[in-house]
Amino acid sequence: MKNIFLIIFLLLPAVFVNAADAGADKTAPAKAEAGKKQNEKTAPAKERADKKLSNKSAALTADQALAGLIAWDGKLKTLQADFTQATTFEGTPISSSEGRIYKQGQNIRLDTFENGVLSQSALTDKKVIKIKDSQGEIITTMAWADWEAGQSNKALFDFGNYGKAVKGHKIKDFSVGNDALTLTLTPEKEQAGGYELTFKLDPKDFFVKEISLENEGVKTTTVLKGTQKNIKLKESIFK
């Protein structure tokens, strides 16, 4: 259960081809040549698009990135994404987990996996949180308000509610990379054991790709993968 409440809080075998198979497709050279020509046509267009996006990102300010992040409060209706989460203490690994998050309105589901197999689920309507085992049996329940009260950053479980997550923070650092905008925030009011909250955002739409929280040597990083926004989700997912 502790994996769930940390922050989110969150090879094909070699193929051997014999000589007979190697000559089976006589059209292969022609297909390869056609593919090569098509790639030659599309490559310049893609390069221009990438360069245009890079130039646009380079001109962004920290305030614009932050505003783009907060704008998802109104735009995000549903979310499905896989995630990995790792915690370290002064660089030494402490724990790691992986799972999948679903969100639709007030309903959120967080599945945690061990070796690719479902181990437990957390479901909430922002009134009550239910923790279920791999068989769907309830392990425990708790009030959403009680869970929130115990979190230093109350909205990180609630992806899309970024205005609440960044409230009371100030921008410490901002940088533009090839594939992400990195925005680091700290509490506006100085406090003992102050922390850093870092978002890595997609430069195309400012949605979160990665979140990390560092506090007194402990750093937890959650990376979202395969993110799908505003798709239709089955109601049964949240039951």
PDB file of C-alpha atoms in Angstrom:
ATOM      1  CA  MET A   1       0.000   0.000   0.000  1.00  0.00           C
ATOM      2  CA  LYS A   2       2.855   2.397   0.656  1.00  0.00           C
ATOM      3  CA  ASN A   3       3.762   2.396  -3.033  1.00  0.00           C
ATOM      4  CA  ILE A   4       0.384   3.941  -3.814  1.00  0.00           C
ATOM      5  CA  PHE A   5       0.630   6.714  -1.259  1.00  0.00           C
ATOM      6  CA  LEU A   6       4.184   7.874  -1.917  1.00  0.00           C
ATOM      7  CA  ILE A   7       3.624  10.753  -4.321  1.00  0.00           C
ATOM      8  CA  ILE A   8       0.912   9.980  -6.840  1.00  0.00           C
ATOM      9  CA  PHE A   9       0.761   9.092  -5.291  1.00  0.00           C
ATOM     10  CA  LEU A  10       3.222   6.858  -8.321  1.00  0.00           C
ATOM     11  CA  LEU A  11      13.033  -8.855 -26.411  1.00  0.00           C
ATOM     12  CA  LEU A  12      11.870 -10.794 -29.057  1.00  0.00           C
ATOM     13  CA  PRO A  13      14.039 -13.891 -29.447  1.00  0.00           C
ATOM     14  CA  ALA A  14      16.587 -13.882 -32.237  1.00  0.00           C
ATOM     15  CA  VAL A  15      15.053 -14.969 -35.548  1.00  0.00           C
ATOM     16  CA  PHE A  16      17.081 -17.246 -37.812  1.00  0.00           C
ATOM     17  CA  VAL A  17      16.187 -17.186 -41.497  1.00  0.00           C
ATOM     18  CA  ASN A  18      17.330 -20.060 -43.719  1.00  0.00           C
ATOM     19  CA  ALA A  19      18.477 -19.647 -47.280  1.00  0.00           C
ATOM     20  CA  ALA A  20      15.144 -20.713 -48.761  1.00  0.00           C
ATOM     21  CA  ASP A  21      13.254 -18.029 -46.766  1.00  0.00           C
ATOM     22  CA  ALA A  22      15.766 -15.380 -47.762  1.00  0.00           C
ATOM     23  CA  GLY A  23      14.709 -15.612 -51.404  1.00  0.00           C
ATOM     24  CA  ALA A  24      11.009 -16.064 -50.826  1.00  0.00           C
ATOM     25  CA  ASP A  25       9.953 -12.431 -51.369  1.00  0.00           C
ATOM     26  CA  LYS A  26      11.242 -11.351 -54.772  1.00  0.00           C
ATOM     27  CA  THR A  27       9.508  -7.993 -54.416  1.00  0.00           C
ATOM     28  CA  ALA A  28      11.531  -7.042 -51.329  1.00  0.00           C
ATOM     29  CA  PRO A  29      14.183  -4.980 -53.178  1.00  0.00           C
ATOM     30  CA  ALA A  30      11.466  -2.997 -54.973  1.00  0.00           C
ATOM     31  CA  LYS A  31       9.604  -2.413 -51.708  1.00  0.00           C
ATOM     32  CA  ALA A  32      12.785  -1.298 -50.005  1.00  0.00           C
ATOM     33  CA  GLU A  33      13.575   1.152 -52.801  1.00  0.00           C
ATOM     34  CA  ALA A  34      10.042   2.572 -52.702  1.00  0.00           C
ATOM     35  CA  GLY A  35      10.271   2.962 -48.934  1.00  0.00           C
ATOM     36  CA  LYS A  36      13.618   4.697 -49.277  1.00  0.00           C
ATOM     37  CA  LYS A  37      12.212   7.215 -51.751  1.00  0.00           C
ATOM     38  CA  GLN A  38       9.193   7.865 -49.532  1.00  0.00           C
ATOM     39  CA  ASN A  39      11.471   8.467 -46.524  1.00  0.00           C
ATOM     40  CA  GLU A  40      13.558  10.872 -48.601  1.00  0.00           C
ATOM     41  CA  LYS A  41      10.383  12.842 -49.394  1.00  0.00           C
ATOM     42  CA  THR A  42       9.035  12.959 -45.851  1.00  0.00           C
ATOM     43  CA  ALA A  43      12.345  13.505 -43.991  1.00  0.00           C
ATOM     44  CA  PRO A  44      12.773  17.202 -44.966  1.00  0.00           C
ATOM     45  CA  ALA A  45       9.177  17.976 -43.948  1.00  0.00           C
ATOM     46  CA  LYS A  46       9.655  16.280 -40.587  1.00  0.00           C
ATOM     47  CA  GLU A  47      12.955  18.071 -40.040  1.00  0.00           C
ATOM     48  CA  ARG A  48      11.291  21.417 -40.759  1.00  0.00           C
ATOM     49  CA  ALA A  49       8.456  20.622 -38.337  1.00  0.00           C
ATOM     50  CA  ASP A  50      10.914  19.561 -35.608  1.00  0.00           C
ATOM     51  CA  LYS A  51      13.002  22.674 -36.149  1.00  0.00           C
ATOM     52  CA  LYS A  52       9.905  24.892 -36.025  1.00  0.00           C
ATOM     53  CA  LEU A  53       8.840  23.270 -32.734  1.00  0.00           C
ATOM     54  CA  SER A  54      12.354  23.595 -31.333  1.00  0.00           C
ATOM     55  CA  ASN A  55      12.506  27.294 -32.199  1.00  0.00           C
ATOM     56  CA  LYS A  56       9.066  27.848 -30.665  1.00  0.00           C
ATOM     57  CA  SER A  57      10.070  26.035 -27.449  1.00  0.00           C
ATOM     58  CA  ALA A  58      13.319  27.975 -27.175  1.00  0.00           C
ATOM     59  CA  ALA A  59      11.354  31.223 -27.026  1.00  0.00           C
ATOM     60  CA  LEU A  60       9.085  30.063 -24.207  1.00  0.00           C
ATOM     61  CA  THR A  61       9.310  31.585 -20.748  1.00  0.00           C
ATOM     62  CA  ALA A  62       8.823  29.843 -17.406  1.00  0.00           C
ATOM     63  CA  ASP A  63       5.577  31.748 -16.842  1.00  0.00           C
ATOM     64  CA  GLN A  64       4.225  30.575 -20.202  1.00  0.00           C
ATOM     65  CA  ALA A  65       5.105  26.968 -19.424  1.00  0.00           C
ATOM     66  CA  LEU A  66       3.455  27.210 -16.018  1.00  0.00           C
ATOM     67  CA  ALA A  67       0.332  28.782 -17.546  1.00  0.00           C
ATOM     68  CA  GLY A  68       0.205  25.993 -20.137  1.00  0.00           C
ATOM     69  CA  LEU A  69       0.407  23.394 -17.371  1.00  0.00           C
ATOM     70  CA  ILE A  70      -2.392  25.004 -15.334  1.00  0.00           C
ATOM     71  CA  ALA A  71      -4.585  25.304 -18.451  1.00  0.00           C
ATOM     72  CA  TRP A  72      -5.040  21.521 -18.334  1.00  0.00           C
ATOM     73  CA  ASP A  73      -7.285  22.028 -15.284  1.00  0.00           C
ATOM     74  CA  GLY A  74     -10.068  22.849 -17.724  1.00  0.00           C
ATOM     75  CA  LYS A  75      -8.978  20.824 -20.750  1.00  0.00           C
ATOM     76  CA  LEU A  76      -8.358  17.386 -19.244  1.00  0.00           C
ATOM     77  CA  LYS A  77     -11.529  15.294 -19.195  1.00  0.00           C
ATOM     78  CA  THR A  78     -10.044  11.793 -19.158  1.00  0.00           C
ATOM     79  CA  LEU A  79      -6.577  10.316 -18.812  1.00  0.00           C
ATOM     80  CA  GLN A  80      -5.003   6.904 -19.237  1.00  0.00           C
ATOM     81  CA  ALA A  81      -1.265   6.447 -18.798  1.00  0.00           C
ATOM     82  CA  ASP A  82       1.296   3.910 -17.654  1.00  0.00           C
ATOM     83  CA  PHE A  83       3.819   5.062 -15.092  1.00  0.00           C
ATOM     84  CA  THR A  84       7.027   4.105 -13.366  1.00  0.00           C
ATOM     85  CA  GLN A  85       7.915   5.489  -9.964  1.00  0.00           C
ATOM     86  CA  ALA A  86      11.263   5.354  -8.175  1.00  0.00           C
ATOM     87  CA  THR A  87      12.440   6.716  -4.834  1.00  0.00           C
ATOM     88  CA  THR A  88      16.053   7.348  -3.843  1.00  0.00           C
ATOM     89  CA  PHE A  89      17.809   8.702  -0.767  1.00  0.00           C
ATOM     90  CA  GLU A  90      20.855  10.791  -1.617  1.00  0.00           C
ATOM     91  CA  GLY A  91      21.090   8.886  -4.890  1.00  0.00           C
ATOM     92  CA  THR A  92      20.696   5.400  -3.408  1.00  0.00           C
ATOM     93  CA  PRO A  93      17.614   3.495  -4.680  1.00  0.00           C
ATOM     94  CA  ILE A  94      15.006   2.785  -1.999  1.00  0.00           C
ATOM     95  CA  SER A  95      11.975   1.537  -3.910  1.00  0.00           C
ATOM     96  CA  SER A  96      10.402   1.378  -7.336  1.00  0.00           C
ATOM     97  CA  SER A  97       7.019   0.492  -8.774  1.00  0.00           C
ATOM     98  CA  GLU A  98       5.068   0.552 -11.999  1.00  0.00           C
ATOM     99  CA  GLY A  99       1.431   0.810 -12.863  1.00  0.00           C
ATOM    100  CA  ARG A 100      -1.352   2.529 -14.736  1.00  0.00           C
ATOM    101  CA  ILE A 101      -3.532   5.509 -13.898  1.00  0.00           C
ATOM    102  CA  TYR A 102      -7.038   6.264 -15.139  1.00  0.00           C
ATOM    103  CA  LYS A 103      -8.921   9.510 -14.538  1.00  0.00           C
ATOM    104  CA  GLN A 104     -12.395  10.638 -15.533  1.00  0.00           C
ATOM    105  CA  GLY A 105     -13.822  13.658 -13.788  1.00  0.00           C
ATOM    106  CA  GLN A 106     -13.717  13.011 -10.049  1.00  0.00           C
ATOM    107  CA  ASN A 107     -13.026   9.301 -10.542  1.00  0.00           C
ATOM    108  CA  ILE A 108      -9.453   8.054 -10.374  1.00  0.00           C
ATOM    109  CA  ARG A 109      -8.026   4.537 -10.500  1.00  0.00           C
ATOM    110  CA  LEU A 110      -4.405   3.675  -9.849  1.00  0.00           C
ATOM    111  CA  ASP A 111      -3.247   0.109 -10.595  1.00  0.00           C
ATOM    112  CA  THR A 112       0.109  -1.102  -9.291  1.00  0.00           C
ATOM    113  CA  PHE A 113       1.945  -4.006 -10.918  1.00  0.00           C
ATOM    114  CA  GLU A 114       4.690  -6.356  -9.772  1.00  0.00           C
ATOM    115  CA  ASN A 115       6.621  -8.072 -12.564  1.00  0.00           C
ATOM    116  CA  GLY A 116       3.871  -7.083 -14.978  1.00  0.00           C
ATOM    117  CA  VAL A 117       1.084  -8.584 -12.863  1.00  0.00           C
ATOM    118  CA  LEU A 118      -1.577  -6.522 -11.075  1.00  0.00           C
ATOM    119  CA  SER A 119      -0.886  -6.455  -7.339  1.00  0.00           C
ATOM    120  CA  GLN A 120      -3.382  -3.878  -6.067  1.00  0.00           C
ATOM    121  CA  SER A 121      -5.636  -0.995  -7.085  1.00  0.00           C
ATOM    122  CA  ALA A 122      -6.625   2.305  -5.518  1.00  0.00           C
ATOM    123  CA  LEU A 123      -9.982   3.754  -6.586  1.00  0.00           C
ATOM    124  CA  THR A 124     -11.513   7.039  -5.488  1.00  0.00           C
ATOM    125  CA  ASP A 125     -14.317   9.441  -6.248  1.00  0.00           C
ATOM    126  CA  LYS A 126     -12.529  12.078  -4.121  1.00  0.00           C
ATOM    127  CA  LYS A 127     -14.746  11.176  -1.210  1.00  0.00           C
ATOM    128  CA  VAL A 128     -13.471   7.723  -0.293  1.00  0.00           C
ATOM    129  CA  ILE A 129     -10.365   5.813  -1.394  1.00  0.00           C
ATOM    130  CA  LYS A 130     -10.722   2.039  -1.716  1.00  0.00           C
ATOM    131  CA  ILE A 131      -7.650  -0.188  -1.836  1.00  0.00           C
ATOM    132  CA  LYS A 132      -8.263  -3.552  -3.526  1.00  0.00           C
ATOM    133  CA  ASP A 133      -6.035  -6.617  -3.892  1.00  0.00           C
ATOM    134  CA  SER A 134      -5.250  -8.358  -7.175  1.00  0.00           C
ATOM    135  CA  GLN A 135      -8.535 -10.282  -6.960  1.00  0.00           C
ATOM    136  CA  GLY A 136     -10.591  -7.127  -6.533  1.00  0.00           C
ATOM    137  CA  GLU A 137     -11.252  -7.677  -2.831  1.00  0.00           C
ATOM    138  CA  ILE A 138     -11.191  -4.558  -0.647  1.00  0.00           C
ATOM    139  CA  ILE A 139      -8.165  -4.387   1.661  1.00  0.00           C
ATOM    140  CA  THR A 140      -8.974  -1.084   3.301  1.00  0.00           C
ATOM    141  CA  THR A 141     -10.745   2.233   2.803  1.00  0.00           C
ATOM    142  CA  MET A 142      -9.960   5.777   3.881  1.00  0.00           C
ATOM    143  CA  ALA A 143     -11.423   9.236   3.427  1.00  0.00           C
ATOM    144  CA  TRP A 144      -9.994  11.272   0.538  1.00  0.00           C
ATOM    145  CA  ALA A 145      -9.729  14.269   2.884  1.00  0.00           C
ATOM    146  CA  ASP A 146      -7.609  12.241   5.337  1.00  0.00           C
ATOM    147  CA  TRP A 147      -5.283  11.132   2.548  1.00  0.00           C
ATOM    148  CA  GLU A 148      -4.952  14.698   1.265  1.00  0.00           C
ATOM    149  CA  ALA A 149      -4.130  15.998   4.741  1.00  0.00           C
ATOM    150  CA  GLY A 150      -1.125  13.680   4.919  1.00  0.00           C
ATOM    151  CA  GLN A 151       0.405  14.784   1.596  1.00  0.00           C
ATOM    152  CA  SER A 152       2.898  17.611   1.236  1.00  0.00           C
ATOM    153  CA  ASN A 153       1.654  18.170  -2.339  1.00  0.00           C
ATOM    154  CA  LYS A 154      -2.013  17.417  -2.294  1.00  0.00           C
ATOM    155  CA  ALA A 155      -2.860  17.326  -5.997  1.00  0.00           C
ATOM    156  CA  LEU A 156      -0.233  14.986  -7.421  1.00  0.00           C
ATOM    157  CA  PHE A 157      -2.592  12.004  -7.241  1.00  0.00           C
ATOM    158  CA  ASP A 158      -5.139  14.134  -9.088  1.00  0.00           C
ATOM    159  CA  PHE A 159      -3.508  14.573 -12.482  1.00  0.00           C
ATOM    160  CA  GLY A 160      -4.926  17.592 -14.297  1.00  0.00           C
ATOM    161  CA  ASN A 161      -5.613  19.617 -11.158  1.00  0.00           C
ATOM    162  CA  TYR A 162      -2.339  21.498 -11.558  1.00  0.00           C
ATOM    163  CA  GLY A 163      -3.539  24.882 -10.339  1.00  0.00           C
ATOM    164  CA  LYS A 164      -3.942  23.316  -6.926  1.00  0.00           C
ATOM    165  CA  ALA A 165      -0.619  21.502  -7.154  1.00  0.00           C
ATOM    166  CA  VAL A 166       1.430  24.627  -7.863  1.00  0.00           C
ATOM    167  CA  LYS A 167      -0.462  27.027  -5.606  1.00  0.00           C
ATOM    168  CA  GLY A 168       1.829  28.504  -2.967  1.00  0.00           C
ATOM    169  CA  HIS A 169       4.957  27.840  -5.034  1.00  0.00           C
ATOM    170  CA  LYS A 170       7.434  30.022  -6.863  1.00  0.00           C
ATOM    171  CA  ILE A 171       9.545  29.255  -9.916  1.00  0.00           C
ATOM    172  CA  LYS A 172      13.122  28.336  -9.064  1.00  0.00           C
ATOM    173  CA  ASP A 173      14.419  27.171 -12.422  1.00  0.00           C
ATOM    174  CA  PHE A 174      13.305  26.621 -16.013  1.00  0.00           C
ATOM    175  CA  SER A 175      15.066  25.039 -18.970  1.00  0.00           C
ATOM    176  CA  VAL A 176      14.206  23.935 -22.494  1.00  0.00           C
ATOM    177  CA  GLY A 177      15.435  20.562 -23.723  1.00  0.00           C
ATOM    178  CA  ASN A 178      15.018  18.694 -26.990  1.00  0.00           C
ATOM    179  CA  ASP A 179      12.026  16.699 -25.764  1.00  0.00           C
ATOM    180  CA  ALA A 180      10.866  18.402 -22.566  1.00  0.00           C
ATOM    181  CA  LEU A 181      10.453  21.689 -20.734  1.00  0.00           C
ATOM    182  CA  THR A 182      11.768  21.405 -17.171  1.00  0.00           C
ATOM    183  CA  LEU A 183      10.074  23.570 -14.567  1.00  0.00           C
ATOM    184  CA  THR A 184      11.250  23.508 -10.933  1.00  0.00           C
ATOM    185  CA  LEU A 185       9.151  25.034  -8.151  1.00  0.00           C
ATOM    186  CA  THR A 186       9.762  25.644  -4.444  1.00  0.00           C
ATOM    187  CA  PRO A 187       7.416  26.816  -1.662  1.00  0.00           C
ATOM    188  CA  GLU A 188       6.800  30.568  -1.651  1.00  0.00           C
ATOM    189  CA  LYS A 189       7.230  30.635   2.112  1.00  0.00           C
ATOM    190  CA  GLU A 190      10.562  29.486   3.445  1.00  0.00           C
ATOM    191  CA  GLN A 191      10.214  26.444   5.668  1.00  0.00           C
ATOM    192  CA  ALA A 192      12.359  23.891   7.437  1.00  0.00           C
ATOM    193  CA  GLY A 193      13.130  20.950   5.189  1.00  0.00           C
ATOM    194  CA  GLY A 194      12.006  22.806   2.089  1.00  0.00           C
ATOM    195  CA  TYR A 195      11.407  20.737  -1.020  1.00  0.00           C
ATOM    196  CA  GLU A 196      11.674  21.050  -4.788  1.00  0.00           C
ATOM    197  CA  LEU A 197       8.846  20.065  -7.120  1.00  0.00           C
ATOM    198  CA  THR A 198       9.917  19.515 -10.720  1.00  0.00           C
ATOM    199  CA  PHE A 199       7.700  19.017 -13.768  1.00  0.00           C
ATOM    200  CA  LYS A 200       8.942  17.877 -17.171  1.00  0.00           C
ATOM    201  CA  LEU A 201       6.411  19.009 -19.755  1.00  0.00           C
ATOM    202  CA  ASP A 202       5.753  18.032 -23.349  1.00  0.00           C
ATOM    203  CA  PRO A 203       6.814  21.084 -25.423  1.00  0.00           C
ATOM    204  CA  LYS A 204       3.911  20.474 -27.824  1.00  0.00           C
ATOM    205  CA  ASP A 205       1.068  20.880 -25.333  1.00  0.00           C
ATOM    206  CA  PHE A 206       2.585  21.431 -21.843  1.00  0.00           C
ATOM    207  CA  PHE A 207       1.197  18.166 -20.461  1.00  0.00           C
ATOM    208  CA  VAL A 208       3.214  16.402 -17.782  1.00  0.00           C
ATOM    209  CA  LYS A 209       5.722  13.758 -18.840  1.00  0.00           C
ATOM    210  CA  GLU A 210       7.470  13.457 -15.481  1.00  0.00           C
ATOM    211  CA  ILE A 211       7.045  14.704 -11.907  1.00  0.00           C
ATOM    212  CA  SER A 212       9.641  14.585  -9.146  1.00  0.00           C
ATOM    213  CA  LEU A 213       9.597  15.678  -5.529  1.00  0.00           C
ATOM    214  CA  GLU A 214      12.855  16.090  -3.603  1.00  0.00           C
ATOM    215  CA  ASN A 215      12.855  16.694   0.123  1.00  0.00           C
ATOM    216  CA  GLU A 216      15.786  16.334   2.545  1.00  0.00           C
ATOM    217  CA  GLY A 217      17.674  13.919   0.298  1.00  0.00           C
ATOM    218  CA  VAL A 218      14.637  11.808  -0.572  1.00  0.00           C
ATOM    219  CA  LYS A 219      13.604  12.063  -4.222  1.00  0.00           C
ATOM    220  CA  THR A 220      10.587  10.391  -5.795  1.00  0.00           C
ATOM    221  CA  THR A 221      10.206  10.522  -9.556  1.00  0.00           C
ATOM    222  CA  THR A 222       7.128   9.450 -11.505  1.00  0.00           C
ATOM    223  CA  VAL A 223       7.355   9.092 -15.287  1.00  0.00           C
ATOM    224  CA  LEU A 224       4.239   8.854 -17.456  1.00  0.00           C
ATOM    225  CA  LYS A 225       4.342   6.710 -20.592  1.00  0.00           C
ATOM    226  CA  GLY A 226       1.834   5.979 -23.333  1.00  0.00           C
ATOM    227  CA  THR A 227      -0.269   8.919 -22.200  1.00  0.00           C
ATOM    228  CA  GLN A 228      -3.739   9.175 -23.775  1.00  0.00           C
ATOM    229  CA  LYS A 229      -5.786  12.277 -23.031  1.00  0.00           C
ATOM    230  CA  ASN A 230      -9.520  12.843 -23.474  1.00  0.00           C
ATOM    231  CA  ILE A 231     -10.301   9.372 -24.789  1.00  0.00           C
ATOM    232  CA  LYS A 232     -13.469   7.415 -23.981  1.00  0.00           C
ATOM    233  CA  LEU A 233     -13.080   5.260 -20.873  1.00  0.00           C
ATOM    234  CA  LYS A 234     -15.418   2.520 -19.693  1.00  0.00           C
ATOM    235  CA  GLU A 235     -17.362   3.324 -16.535  1.00  0.00           C
ATOM    236  CA  SER A 236     -16.551  -0.177 -15.225  1.00  0.00           C
ATOM    237  CA  ILE A 237     -12.898   0.834 -14.817  1.00  0.00           C
ATOM    238  CA  PHE A 238     -13.851   2.903 -11.772  1.00  0.00           C
ATOM    239  CA  LYS A 239     -16.061   0.294 -10.072  1.00  0.00           C
TER     240      LYS A 239
END
